Amino acid sequence: ALPISFSGTDDGFSSAIAIPFEFNFYDAIHNTFFINNNGNISFGEPYSTYNPSGFPIDEFPMLSAFWADVDTRPADSGKVYYRVEANRVTVIWNGVGYYANHTDKLNTFQVIFTDGTDPLIGIGNNVAFSYADMQWTTGDASEGENGFGGIPATVGLNKGDGIHYALVGRFNQDSNVYNGTAGEPSGISYLDNQLFTFNTTQGNNVPPVFLGVPTSTIVLREGQSTVLNLNVLSSISTNQVSAEIQWDFPDGLLSEIIPGNPCTIMLQLTGTSNNLGSHTITINASDNSYPPLSSVATITVRIIPVSEYVLVANDLSQDISVIDTGSNTVYGPYLTGELGETGSLLDIVVSPDNQFALVSNFEHQTVYHLDISDIFAPVVLASYNLGFAAEDITLSYDGRFAIIADGGNTTQLGVIDLVSRATVQTLNISPRFAQGVAISKDGKV
């Protein structure tokens, strides 16, 4: 990804950037775009206005992932990056502050637009907004105070003709409350970890937009339950949206659909002995446009039996396996090539809540932090290079801290804070050897 330079200004914009495909935006084809520092992408010409307005507005065709008064000048603020690929453009505002020079709160958000053939955001979709941790809404010059209040930030799409648009919402509160497209401004925490996808190729309107659909597989053990609350919006405030749900398992699903704008959907999923395995839930949503426009969302669920599992670090192949002790079945290997291309995996520990694991690679001097919430689809969350050979690992009883011993005739210990995902201390206990380490319930090492 390439960083964008805004020449030291807080309201800057890029030069025109070529699009290597035809981007269809409400039946208008665009071949160039501008990245504007204030959280949006525009077509035709740049747009430096820092006070956001609601949609629709005349002129300025815009993809507004988070139109607000971004300020990337401070050293502690992140920057804006972009990447152009054959059928995809990605722009990310990575941990950016707000005007004037504030970095006590930071926002991370991204916009992707495609030619409609990219499976990353779903074939048929051609725009996606996604969000990490969102902490502020309003700059000082937009009547904000400490990052909130005043003129609300805008999330949505605008064709620029004053007629056609899609509005996800406006935001100026420090909360997770969502008030829809036509209500009071909403809370910024509602956007945390959200993904919104759009199809702007179907004429001058946008099909209903799903909010809150999980992007990864939901994994439940037999007897576990979870509740999902979804919304489906129409870009036209006077429209109504309805939905239908289809699923492929005999029991374990309760649902409630309340038509409206947004249409609200509640799903309660429960793992049972009758629905073990992988399943797909399909939600079809339609509005009352003429002709009606529709969208489809899919949710993948995996129900696993109650069992005990052993997580195994494979010494010489640099990967892990899972043993189901109930059936005496070995699954894997997993993460091949992601735990160091060489070296010995010498220890593995599992968190008290069974949500993550740590594994040490001795020669690479590295501890790998794994998400094992889905035991059959582990993911590397982070890695920590200690500066000494990593061997024995122990976890604190609350699962927050890990201590790693060097092993053999060496004297090094390392301490990792697993919440901030950082090595916070290294210790030399010479003349004692750091062969093994454990933490007691009272926190003593």
GROMACS .gro file of C-alpha atoms in nm:
model
  445
    1ALA     CA    1   0.000   0.000   0.000
    2LEU     CA    2   0.119   0.351  -0.080
    3PRO     CA    3   0.094   0.640   0.169
    4ILE     CA    4  -0.084   0.957   0.062
    5SER     CA    5   0.088   1.292   0.121
    6PHE     CA    6  -0.149   1.584   0.181
    7SER     CA    7   0.125   1.848   0.180
    8GLY     CA    8   0.096   1.914   0.552
    9THR     CA    9  -0.266   2.024   0.540
   10ASP     CA   10  -0.552   1.864   0.729
   11ASP     CA   11  -0.804   1.904   0.443
   12GLY     CA   12  -0.587   1.789   0.154
   13PHE     CA   13  -0.652   1.555  -0.134
   14SER     CA   14  -0.456   1.343  -0.378
   15SER     CA   15  -0.397   1.405  -0.743
   16ALA     CA   16  -0.621   1.213  -0.981
   17ILE     CA   17  -0.550   0.839  -0.959
   18ALA     CA   18  -0.627   0.610  -1.252
   19ILE     CA   19  -0.871   0.320  -1.204
   20PRO     CA   20  -0.761   0.014  -1.407
   21PHE     CA   21  -1.124  -0.093  -1.460
   22GLU     CA   22  -1.458   0.075  -1.530
   23PHE     CA   23  -1.620   0.166  -1.200
   24ASN     CA   24  -1.999   0.179  -1.238
   25PHE     CA   25  -2.143   0.429  -0.989
   26TYR     CA   26  -2.518   0.470  -1.036
   27ASP     CA   27  -2.483   0.418  -1.413
   28ALA     CA   28  -2.197   0.670  -1.435
   29ILE     CA   29  -1.865   0.515  -1.540
   30HIS     CA   30  -1.553   0.653  -1.366
   31ASN     CA   31  -1.190   0.590  -1.464
   32THR     CA   32  -1.015   0.817  -1.211
   33PHE     CA   33  -1.068   0.908  -0.846
   34PHE     CA   34  -0.939   1.137  -0.573
   35ILE     CA   35  -0.859   1.044  -0.213
   36ASN     CA   36  -0.968   1.321   0.022
   37ASN     CA   37  -0.815   1.338   0.369
   38ASN     CA   38  -1.155   1.392   0.533
   39GLY     CA   39  -1.267   1.030   0.502
   40ASN     CA   40  -1.406   1.009   0.150
   41ILE     CA   41  -1.327   0.932  -0.214
   42SER     CA   42  -1.462   1.159  -0.488
   43PHE     CA   43  -1.491   1.135  -0.865
   44GLY     CA   44  -1.442   1.410  -1.123
   45GLU     CA   45  -1.266   1.650  -0.886
   46PRO     CA   46  -1.124   1.655  -0.532
   47TYR     CA   47  -1.330   1.760  -0.233
   48SER     CA   48  -1.171   1.931   0.068
   49THR     CA   49  -1.483   2.031   0.264
   50TYR     CA   50  -1.441   1.928   0.628
   51ASN     CA   51  -1.795   1.994   0.755
   52PRO     CA   52  -2.001   1.692   0.646
   53SER     CA   53  -2.360   1.714   0.530
   54GLY     CA   54  -2.633   1.458   0.484
   55PHE     CA   55  -2.705   1.292   0.151
   56PRO     CA   56  -2.814   1.356  -0.118
   57ILE     CA   57  -2.615   1.663  -0.219
   58ASP     CA   58  -2.561   1.819  -0.564
   59GLU     CA   59  -2.224   1.761  -0.730
   60PHE     CA   60  -1.933   1.566  -0.583
   61PRO     CA   61  -1.998   1.198  -0.653
   62MET     CA   62  -1.858   1.045  -0.337
   63LEU     CA   63  -1.789   0.721  -0.147
   64SER     CA   64  -1.802   0.841   0.210
   65ALA     CA   65  -1.667   0.575   0.446
   66PHE     CA   66  -1.648   0.838   0.722
   67TRP     CA   67  -1.676   1.200   0.610
   68ALA     CA   68  -1.552   1.405   0.904
   69ASP     CA   69  -1.271   1.648   0.988
   70VAL     CA   70  -0.973   1.410   0.983
   71ASP     CA   71  -0.634   1.553   1.086
   72THR     CA   72  -0.331   1.342   0.996
   73ARG     CA   73  -0.069   1.610   1.069
   74PRO     CA   74   0.030   1.506   1.424
   75ALA     CA   75   0.310   1.252   1.460
   76ASP     CA   76   0.084   1.034   1.674
   77SER     CA   77  -0.183   1.017   1.404
   78GLY     CA   78  -0.181   0.741   1.149
   79LYS     CA   79  -0.186   0.813   0.778
   80VAL     CA   80  -0.396   0.736   0.471
   81TYR     CA   81  -0.285   0.453   0.241
   82TYR     CA   82  -0.413   0.320  -0.089
   83ARG     CA   83  -0.357   0.024  -0.318
   84VAL     CA   84  -0.469  -0.016  -0.681
   85GLU     CA   85  -0.510  -0.369  -0.819
   86ALA     CA   86  -0.651  -0.512  -1.142
   87ASN     CA   87  -1.014  -0.519  -1.025
   88ARG     CA   88  -0.996  -0.358  -0.681
   89VAL     CA   89  -0.899  -0.026  -0.517
   90THR     CA   90  -0.845  -0.013  -0.140
   91VAL     CA   91  -0.803   0.301   0.072
   92ILE     CA   92  -0.752   0.289   0.450
   93TRP     CA   93  -0.745   0.567   0.707
   94ASN     CA   94  -0.522   0.392   0.959
   95GLY     CA   95  -0.559   0.520   1.316
   96VAL     CA   96  -0.622   0.885   1.221
   97GLY     CA   97  -0.685   1.179   1.453
   98TYR     CA   98  -0.922   1.476   1.431
   99TYR     CA   99  -0.897   1.853   1.395
  100ALA     CA  100  -0.715   2.037   1.544
  101ASN     CA  101  -0.413   1.811   1.602
  102HIS     CA  102  -0.598   1.573   1.837
  103THR     CA  103  -0.477   1.214   1.878
  104ASP     CA  104  -0.638   1.122   2.213
  105LYS     CA  105  -0.895   0.930   2.004
  106LEU     CA  106  -0.821   0.757   1.672
  107ASN     CA  107  -1.033   0.606   1.394
  108THR     CA  108  -0.947   0.322   1.156
  109PHE     CA  109  -1.172   0.264   0.854
  110GLN     CA  110  -1.149   0.149   0.495
  111VAL     CA  111  -1.324   0.175   0.160
  112ILE     CA  112  -1.293  -0.077  -0.124
  113PHE     CA  113  -1.443  -0.035  -0.468
  114THR     CA  114  -1.428  -0.292  -0.749
  115ASP     CA  115  -1.559  -0.390  -1.089
  116GLY     CA  116  -1.815  -0.618  -0.925
  117THR     CA  117  -1.620  -0.942  -0.983
  118ASP     CA  118  -1.412  -0.943  -0.663
  119PRO     CA  119  -1.504  -1.223  -0.420
  120LEU     CA  120  -1.336  -1.031  -0.136
  121ILE     CA  121  -1.648  -0.813  -0.098
  122GLY     CA  122  -1.886  -1.052  -0.273
  123ILE     CA  123  -1.936  -1.095  -0.644
  124GLY     CA  124  -2.204  -0.849  -0.756
  125ASN     CA  125  -2.111  -0.594  -0.490
  126ASN     CA  126  -1.877  -0.317  -0.600
  127VAL     CA  127  -1.834  -0.101  -0.286
  128ALA     CA  128  -1.752  -0.194   0.073
  129PHE     CA  129  -1.695   0.008   0.389
  130SER     CA  130  -1.528  -0.161   0.686
  131TYR     CA  131  -1.429  -0.040   1.029
  132ALA     CA  132  -1.196  -0.131   1.313
  133ASP     CA  133  -1.205   0.070   1.637
  134MET     CA  134  -1.388   0.402   1.587
  135GLN     CA  135  -1.337   0.653   1.870
  136TRP     CA  136  -1.431   1.005   1.753
  137THR     CA  137  -1.686   1.178   1.528
  138THR     CA  138  -1.632   1.555   1.518
  139GLY     CA  139  -1.347   1.802   1.480
  140ASP     CA  140  -1.318   2.132   1.668
  141ALA     CA  141  -1.411   2.340   1.361
  142SER     CA  142  -1.728   2.131   1.317
  143GLU     CA  143  -1.861   2.244   1.658
  144GLY     CA  144  -1.722   1.933   1.827
  145GLU     CA  145  -1.591   1.910   2.180
  146ASN     CA  146  -1.341   1.639   2.271
  147GLY     CA  147  -1.428   1.463   1.945
  148PHE     CA  148  -1.810   1.451   1.979
  149GLY     CA  149  -2.125   1.658   1.927
  150GLY     CA  150  -2.163   1.928   1.668
  151ILE     CA  151  -2.200   1.849   1.298
  152PRO     CA  152  -2.232   1.470   1.262
  153ALA     CA  153  -2.004   1.260   1.040
  154THR     CA  154  -2.163   1.104   0.731
  155VAL     CA  155  -2.139   0.743   0.611
  156GLY     CA  156  -2.286   0.661   0.270
  157LEU     CA  157  -2.280   0.703  -0.109
  158ASN     CA  158  -2.374   1.010  -0.311
  159LYS     CA  159  -2.421   1.016  -0.690
  160GLY     CA  160  -2.396   1.395  -0.697
  161ASP     CA  161  -2.726   1.469  -0.872
  162GLY     CA  162  -2.916   1.562  -0.557
  163ILE     CA  163  -3.143   1.262  -0.601
  164HIS     CA  164  -2.967   0.927  -0.583
  165TYR     CA  165  -2.777   0.820  -0.274
  166ALA     CA  166  -2.739   0.556  -0.003
  167LEU     CA  167  -2.706   0.672   0.356
  168VAL     CA  168  -2.594   0.435   0.631
  169GLY     CA  169  -2.618   0.705   0.895
  170ARG     CA  170  -2.476   1.013   1.064
  171PHE     CA  171  -2.271   0.994   1.380
  172ASN     CA  172  -2.178   1.236   1.659
  173GLN     CA  173  -2.239   1.046   1.984
  174ASP     CA  174  -2.005   0.853   2.214
  175SER     CA  175  -2.225   0.542   2.229
  176ASN     CA  176  -2.325   0.233   2.031
  177VAL     CA  177  -2.684   0.351   1.970
  178TYR     CA  178  -2.803   0.331   1.609
  179ASN     CA  179  -3.089   0.564   1.511
  180GLY     CA  180  -3.122   0.474   1.144
  181THR     CA  181  -3.091   0.696   0.838
  182ALA     CA  182  -3.362   0.948   0.916
  183GLY     CA  183  -3.342   0.969   1.296
  184GLU     CA  184  -3.113   1.148   1.537
  185PRO     CA  185  -2.736   1.105   1.487
  186SER     CA  186  -2.606   0.769   1.604
  187GLY     CA  187  -2.320   0.654   1.826
  188ILE     CA  188  -1.974   0.598   1.684
  189SER     CA  189  -1.923   0.260   1.853
  190TYR     CA  190  -2.202   0.119   1.637
  191LEU     CA  191  -1.951   0.119   1.351
  192ASP     CA  192  -1.688  -0.085   1.537
  193ASN     CA  193  -1.596  -0.397   1.335
  194GLN     CA  194  -1.883  -0.341   1.090
  195LEU     CA  195  -1.878  -0.428   0.721
  196PHE     CA  196  -2.122  -0.268   0.475
  197THR     CA  197  -2.138  -0.379   0.111
  198PHE     CA  198  -2.318  -0.209  -0.179
  199ASN     CA  199  -2.407  -0.276  -0.541
  200THR     CA  200  -2.417   0.053  -0.733
  201THR     CA  201  -2.441  -0.111  -1.077
  202GLN     CA  202  -2.819  -0.162  -1.074
  203GLY     CA  203  -2.933   0.165  -1.220
  204ASN     CA  204  -2.988   0.472  -1.007
  205ASN     CA  205  -3.085   0.304  -0.682
  206VAL     CA  206  -2.893   0.087  -0.438
  207PRO     CA  207  -3.043  -0.242  -0.314
  208PRO     CA  208  -3.103  -0.279   0.060
  209VAL     CA  209  -2.784  -0.278   0.269
  210PHE     CA  210  -2.722  -0.534   0.544
  211LEU     CA  211  -2.567  -0.414   0.869
  212GLY     CA  212  -2.415  -0.636   1.136
  213VAL     CA  213  -2.372  -0.956   0.932
  214PRO     CA  214  -2.075  -1.155   1.071
  215THR     CA  215  -1.795  -1.197   0.820
  216SER     CA  216  -1.644  -1.511   0.973
  217THR     CA  217  -1.790  -1.851   1.057
  218ILE     CA  218  -1.989  -1.868   1.382
  219VAL     CA  219  -1.866  -2.167   1.582
  220LEU     CA  220  -2.086  -2.312   1.857
  221ARG     CA  221  -2.036  -2.620   2.066
  222GLU     CA  222  -2.334  -2.843   2.134
  223GLY     CA  223  -2.543  -2.671   2.403
  224GLN     CA  224  -2.406  -2.321   2.333
  225SER     CA  225  -2.624  -2.033   2.207
  226THR     CA  226  -2.568  -1.692   2.054
  227VAL     CA  227  -2.796  -1.407   1.942
  228LEU     CA  228  -2.742  -1.197   1.627
  229ASN     CA  229  -2.915  -0.864   1.574
  230LEU     CA  230  -2.910  -0.745   1.213
  231ASN     CA  231  -3.049  -0.442   1.029
  232VAL     CA  232  -3.131  -0.398   0.660
  233LEU     CA  233  -3.154  -0.043   0.523
  234SER     CA  234  -3.303   0.109   0.211
  235SER     CA  235  -3.126   0.415   0.074
  236ILE     CA  236  -3.468   0.580   0.027
  237SER     CA  237  -3.600   0.686   0.365
  238THR     CA  238  -3.966   0.637   0.266
  239ASN     CA  239  -3.910   0.277   0.155
  240GLN     CA  240  -3.996  -0.031   0.359
  241VAL     CA  241  -3.774  -0.340   0.371
  242SER     CA  242  -3.887  -0.696   0.442
  243ALA     CA  243  -3.686  -1.019   0.465
  244GLU     CA  244  -3.710  -1.397   0.444
  245ILE     CA  245  -3.476  -1.651   0.605
  246GLN     CA  246  -3.374  -1.994   0.478
  247TRP     CA  247  -3.158  -2.248   0.660
  248ASP     CA  248  -3.047  -2.608   0.611
  249PHE     CA  249  -3.062  -2.765   0.960
  250PRO     CA  250  -3.356  -2.919   1.150
  251ASP     CA  251  -3.352  -2.725   1.476
  252GLY     CA  252  -3.158  -2.470   1.681
  253LEU     CA  253  -3.274  -2.151   1.506
  254LEU     CA  254  -3.527  -1.898   1.634
  255SER     CA  255  -3.589  -1.582   1.436
  256GLU     CA  256  -3.789  -1.260   1.443
  257ILE     CA  257  -3.826  -1.019   1.150
  258ILE     CA  258  -3.974  -0.671   1.187
  259PRO     CA  259  -4.020  -0.499   0.846
  260GLY     CA  260  -3.939  -0.129   0.824
  261ASN     CA  261  -3.648   0.097   0.738
  262PRO     CA  262  -3.439  -0.042   0.882
  263CYS     CA  263  -3.582  -0.393   0.881
  264THR     CA  264  -3.464  -0.556   1.204
  265ILE     CA  265  -3.379  -0.925   1.226
  266MET     CA  266  -3.306  -1.127   1.540
  267LEU     CA  267  -3.151  -1.474   1.511
  268GLN     CA  268  -3.093  -1.704   1.808
  269LEU     CA  269  -2.864  -1.996   1.723
  270THR     CA  270  -2.822  -2.300   1.948
  271GLY     CA  271  -2.595  -2.600   1.897
  272THR     CA  272  -2.783  -2.928   1.930
  273SER     CA  273  -2.713  -3.295   1.861
  274ASN     CA  274  -2.933  -3.265   1.550
  275ASN     CA  275  -2.744  -2.981   1.380
  276LEU     CA  276  -2.379  -3.081   1.414
  277GLY     CA  277  -2.163  -2.979   1.118
  278SER     CA  278  -2.141  -2.677   0.889
  279HIS     CA  279  -2.451  -2.489   0.775
  280THR     CA  280  -2.554  -2.181   0.580
  281ILE     CA  281  -2.824  -1.931   0.673
  282THR     CA  282  -2.948  -1.721   0.378
  283ILE     CA  283  -3.138  -1.395   0.427
  284ASN     CA  284  -3.318  -1.238   0.130
  285ALA     CA  285  -3.419  -0.874   0.179
  286SER     CA  286  -3.635  -0.668  -0.059
  287ASP     CA  287  -3.762  -0.313  -0.060
  288ASN     CA  288  -4.086  -0.177  -0.208
  289SER     CA  289  -3.926   0.020  -0.491
  290TYR     CA  290  -4.073  -0.021  -0.838
  291PRO     CA  291  -3.938  -0.259  -0.945
  292PRO     CA  292  -3.831  -0.397  -0.604
  293LEU     CA  293  -3.458  -0.418  -0.530
  294SER     CA  294  -3.319  -0.704  -0.324
  295SER     CA  295  -3.001  -0.814  -0.148
  296VAL     CA  296  -2.881  -1.145  -0.007
  297ALA     CA  297  -2.669  -1.209   0.302
  298THR     CA  298  -2.526  -1.545   0.404
  299ILE     CA  299  -2.411  -1.656   0.748
  300THR     CA  300  -2.197  -1.966   0.796
  301VAL     CA  301  -2.241  -2.166   1.117
  302ARG     CA  302  -2.041  -2.462   1.243
  303ILE     CA  303  -2.175  -2.673   1.530
  304ILE     CA  304  -1.916  -2.898   1.694
  305PRO     CA  305  -1.982  -3.176   1.945
  306VAL     CA  306  -1.898  -3.150   2.313
  307SER     CA  307  -1.556  -3.304   2.339
  308GLU     CA  308  -1.209  -3.248   2.475
  309TYR     CA  309  -0.935  -3.142   2.240
  310VAL     CA  310  -0.558  -3.157   2.267
  311LEU     CA  311  -0.365  -2.888   2.081
  312VAL     CA  312  -0.030  -3.018   1.959
  313ALA     CA  313   0.278  -2.823   1.846
  314ASN     CA  314   0.455  -3.021   1.573
  315ASP     CA  315   0.825  -2.976   1.644
  316LEU     CA  316   0.993  -3.008   1.305
  317SER     CA  317   0.712  -2.923   1.062
  318GLN     CA  318   0.633  -2.582   1.219
  319ASP     CA  319   0.258  -2.633   1.239
  320ILE     CA  320  -0.007  -2.751   1.486
  321SER     CA  321  -0.260  -3.034   1.501
  322VAL     CA  322  -0.579  -3.095   1.697
  323ILE     CA  323  -0.669  -3.425   1.863
  324ASP     CA  324  -1.036  -3.495   1.937
  325THR     CA  325  -1.009  -3.720   2.243
  326GLY     CA  326  -1.371  -3.829   2.208
  327SER     CA  327  -1.317  -3.993   1.870
  328ASN     CA  328  -0.937  -4.026   1.887
  329THR     CA  329  -0.917  -3.832   1.560
  330VAL     CA  330  -0.626  -3.609   1.458
  331TYR     CA  331  -0.712  -3.296   1.257
  332GLY     CA  332  -0.468  -3.077   1.069
  333PRO     CA  333  -0.196  -2.984   1.031
  334TYR     CA  334  -0.286  -2.616   1.056
  335LEU     CA  335  -0.088  -2.294   1.002
  336THR     CA  336   0.185  -2.461   0.798
  337GLY     CA  337   0.438  -2.194   0.700
  338GLU     CA  338   0.287  -1.935   0.937
  339LEU     CA  339   0.479  -2.033   1.253
  340GLY     CA  340   0.827  -1.986   1.111
  341GLU     CA  341   0.958  -2.157   0.799
  342THR     CA  342   1.219  -2.341   1.007
  343GLY     CA  343   1.295  -2.399   1.372
  344SER     CA  344   1.156  -2.610   1.653
  345LEU     CA  345   0.813  -2.554   1.806
  346LEU     CA  346   0.883  -2.640   2.168
  347ASP     CA  347   0.580  -2.538   2.374
  348ILE     CA  348   0.212  -2.456   2.340
  349VAL     CA  349  -0.034  -2.325   2.603
  350VAL     CA  350  -0.408  -2.257   2.587
  351SER     CA  351  -0.588  -1.965   2.752
  352PRO     CA  352  -0.828  -2.029   3.043
  353ASP     CA  353  -1.128  -1.943   2.822
  354ASN     CA  354  -1.005  -2.164   2.534
  355GLN     CA  355  -1.012  -1.865   2.295
  356PHE     CA  356  -0.640  -1.833   2.219
  357ALA     CA  357  -0.312  -2.022   2.238
  358LEU     CA  358   0.058  -1.939   2.238
  359VAL     CA  359   0.325  -2.147   2.066
  360SER     CA  360   0.702  -2.092   2.080
  361ASN     CA  361   0.952  -2.128   1.795
  362PHE     CA  362   1.293  -2.178   1.956
  363GLU     CA  363   1.530  -2.088   1.671
  364HIS     CA  364   1.315  -1.797   1.548
  365GLN     CA  365   1.310  -1.650   1.902
  366THR     CA  366   0.939  -1.591   1.849
  367VAL     CA  367   0.611  -1.663   2.027
  368TYR     CA  368   0.299  -1.683   1.806
  369HIS     CA  369  -0.042  -1.571   1.937
  370LEU     CA  370  -0.325  -1.784   1.789
  371ASP     CA  371  -0.702  -1.736   1.779
  372ILE     CA  372  -0.852  -2.082   1.846
  373SER     CA  373  -1.213  -1.975   1.904
  374ASP     CA  374  -1.281  -2.206   1.609
  375ILE     CA  375  -1.053  -2.493   1.704
  376PHE     CA  376  -1.058  -2.625   1.347
  377ALA     CA  377  -0.968  -2.292   1.187
  378PRO     CA  378  -0.687  -2.136   1.396
  379VAL     CA  379  -0.558  -1.793   1.295
  380VAL     CA  380  -0.232  -1.616   1.382
  381LEU     CA  381  -0.324  -1.293   1.562
  382ALA     CA  382   0.024  -1.165   1.644
  383SER     CA  383   0.387  -1.266   1.688
  384TYR     CA  384   0.641  -1.152   1.946
  385ASN     CA  385   1.016  -1.162   1.878
  386LEU     CA  386   1.190  -1.180   2.215
  387GLY     CA  387   1.554  -1.145   2.116
  388PHE     CA  388   1.634  -1.481   2.273
  389ALA     CA  389   1.537  -1.841   2.201
  390ALA     CA  390   1.174  -1.903   2.306
  391GLU     CA  391   1.105  -2.230   2.485
  392ASP     CA  392   0.882  -2.271   2.791
  393ILE     CA  393   0.561  -2.060   2.814
  394THR     CA  394   0.329  -1.998   3.107
  395LEU     CA  395   0.009  -1.792   3.128
  396SER     CA  396  -0.127  -1.589   3.418
  397TYR     CA  397  -0.456  -1.727   3.552
  398ASP     CA  398  -0.653  -1.436   3.403
  399GLY     CA  399  -0.498  -1.505   3.061
  400ARG     CA  400  -0.358  -1.154   3.024
  401PHE     CA  401   0.018  -1.207   3.068
  402ALA     CA  402   0.260  -1.467   2.940
  403ILE     CA  403   0.613  -1.534   3.059
  404ILE     CA  404   0.860  -1.716   2.836
  405ALA     CA  405   1.181  -1.889   2.947
  406ASP     CA  406   1.484  -1.922   2.721
  407GLY     CA  407   1.566  -2.275   2.834
  408GLY     CA  408   1.893  -2.465   2.871
  409ASN     CA  409   2.194  -2.295   3.028
  410THR     CA  410   2.060  -1.946   2.960
  411THR     CA  411   1.926  -1.675   3.187
  412GLN     CA  412   1.657  -1.488   2.989
  413LEU     CA  413   1.287  -1.438   3.063
  414GLY     CA  414   1.035  -1.234   2.860
  415VAL     CA  415   0.697  -1.090   2.963
  416ILE     CA  416   0.418  -1.035   2.707
  417ASP     CA  417   0.100  -0.830   2.764
  418LEU     CA  418  -0.155  -1.018   2.553
  419VAL     CA  419  -0.411  -0.736   2.563
  420SER     CA  420  -0.182  -0.469   2.416
  421ARG     CA  421  -0.002  -0.746   2.220
  422ALA     CA  422   0.343  -0.623   2.313
  423THR     CA  423   0.655  -0.753   2.485
  424VAL     CA  424   0.665  -0.538   2.797
  425GLN     CA  425   0.977  -0.665   2.972
  426THR     CA  426   1.281  -0.890   2.939
  427LEU     CA  427   1.468  -1.010   3.245
  428ASN     CA  428   1.812  -1.157   3.303
  429ILE     CA  429   1.807  -1.375   3.616
  430SER     CA  430   2.178  -1.460   3.604
  431PRO     CA  431   2.338  -1.659   3.761
  432ARG     CA  432   2.018  -1.869   3.764
  433PHE     CA  433   1.915  -2.057   3.452
  434ALA     CA  434   1.573  -1.993   3.295
  435GLN     CA  435   1.494  -2.354   3.213
  436GLY     CA  436   1.119  -2.351   3.292
  437VAL     CA  437   0.862  -2.108   3.432
  438ALA     CA  438   0.514  -2.117   3.588
  439ILE     CA  439   0.277  -1.865   3.748
  440SER     CA  440   0.073  -1.954   4.055
  441LYS     CA  441  -0.287  -1.848   4.116
  442ASP     CA  442  -0.171  -1.561   4.338
  443GLY     CA  443   0.046  -1.425   4.056
  444LYS     CA  444   0.383  -1.533   4.193
  445VAL     CA  445   0.636  -1.657   3.938
   0.00000   0.00000   0.00000
